[in-house]
Tab-separated table of C-alpha atoms in Angstrom:
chain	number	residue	atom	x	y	z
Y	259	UNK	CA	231.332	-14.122	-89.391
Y	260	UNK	CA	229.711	-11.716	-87.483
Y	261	UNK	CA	232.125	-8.925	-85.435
Y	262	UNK	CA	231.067	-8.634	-81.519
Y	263	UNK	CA	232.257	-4.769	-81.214
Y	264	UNK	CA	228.904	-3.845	-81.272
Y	265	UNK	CA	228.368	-6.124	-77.874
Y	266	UNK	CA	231.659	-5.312	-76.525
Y	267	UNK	CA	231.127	-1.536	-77.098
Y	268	UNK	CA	227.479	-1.903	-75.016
Y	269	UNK	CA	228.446	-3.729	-72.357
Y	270	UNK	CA	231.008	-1.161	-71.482
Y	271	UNK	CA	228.466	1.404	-71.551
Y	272	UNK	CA	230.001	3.384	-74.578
Y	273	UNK	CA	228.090	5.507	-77.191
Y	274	UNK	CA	229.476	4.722	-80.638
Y	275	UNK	CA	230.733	8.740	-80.732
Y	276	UNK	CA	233.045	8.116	-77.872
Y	277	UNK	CA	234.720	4.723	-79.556
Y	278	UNK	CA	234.901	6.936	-83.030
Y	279	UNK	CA	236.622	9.657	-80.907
Y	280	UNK	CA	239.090	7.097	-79.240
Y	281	UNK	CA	239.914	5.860	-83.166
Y	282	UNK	CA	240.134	8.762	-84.736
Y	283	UNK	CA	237.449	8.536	-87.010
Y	284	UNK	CA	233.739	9.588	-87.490
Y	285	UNK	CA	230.541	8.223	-85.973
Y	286	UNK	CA	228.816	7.254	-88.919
Y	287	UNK	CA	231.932	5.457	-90.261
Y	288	UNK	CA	232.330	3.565	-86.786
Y	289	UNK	CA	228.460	2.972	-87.222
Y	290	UNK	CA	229.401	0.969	-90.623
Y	291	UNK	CA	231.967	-1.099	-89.354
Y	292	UNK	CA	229.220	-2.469	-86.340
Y	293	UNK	CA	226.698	-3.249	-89.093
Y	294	UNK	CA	228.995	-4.446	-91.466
Y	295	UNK	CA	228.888	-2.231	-93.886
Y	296	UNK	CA	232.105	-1.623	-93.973
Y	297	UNK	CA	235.376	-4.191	-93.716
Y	298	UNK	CA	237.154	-2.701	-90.446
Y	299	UNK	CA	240.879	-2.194	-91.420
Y	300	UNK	CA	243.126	-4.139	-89.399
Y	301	UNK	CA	244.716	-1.369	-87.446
Y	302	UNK	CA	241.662	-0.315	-85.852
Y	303	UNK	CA	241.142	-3.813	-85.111
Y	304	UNK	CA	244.050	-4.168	-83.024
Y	305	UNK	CA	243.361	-0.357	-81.499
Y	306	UNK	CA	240.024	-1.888	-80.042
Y	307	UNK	CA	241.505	-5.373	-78.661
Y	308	UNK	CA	244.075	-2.759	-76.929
Y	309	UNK	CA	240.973	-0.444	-76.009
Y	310	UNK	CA	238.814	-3.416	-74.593
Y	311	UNK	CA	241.259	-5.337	-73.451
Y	312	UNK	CA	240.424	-8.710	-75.545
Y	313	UNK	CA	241.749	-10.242	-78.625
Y	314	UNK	CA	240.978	-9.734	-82.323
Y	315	UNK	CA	239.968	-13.191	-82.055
Y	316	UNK	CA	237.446	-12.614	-79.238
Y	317	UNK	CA	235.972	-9.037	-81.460
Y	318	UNK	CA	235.775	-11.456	-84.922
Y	319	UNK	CA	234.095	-14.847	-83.134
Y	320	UNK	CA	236.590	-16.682	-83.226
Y	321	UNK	CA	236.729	-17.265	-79.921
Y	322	UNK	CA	234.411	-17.309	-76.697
Y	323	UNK	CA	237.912	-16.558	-74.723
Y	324	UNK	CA	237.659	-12.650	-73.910
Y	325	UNK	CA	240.911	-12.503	-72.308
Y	326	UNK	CA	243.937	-11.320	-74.681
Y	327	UNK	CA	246.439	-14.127	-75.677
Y	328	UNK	CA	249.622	-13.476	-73.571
């Protein structure tokens, strides 16, 4: 399964620094979680649905649906 926060992140015009900022954590850690390098806990899962606006279903590809579940 691939994770789409890379694509989400780009096409809202954000640098990975200013996503690590929002989550607390570091740049190059942030970096590992887009390339897979790294499992991406769950709470910072659901902090980036609540940042973008979408679903953890939408950010793992489980789903085309962007908008959040109700």
């Amino acid at each position: 399964m691939r994770l789409k926060i890379r694509d989400v992140r780009e096409d809202h015009d954000l640098t990975q620094q200013k996503v690590a900022e929002y989550l607390s954590c570091d740049q190059s850690l942030y970096s590992k979680y887009e390339r897979g390098e790294r499992d991406v806990p769950l709470h910072i899962m659901v902090k980036l649905a609540q940042f973008y606006k979408t679903s953890i279903d939408y950010l793992v590809g489980l789903t085309e649906n962007e908008k959040p579940y109700r």
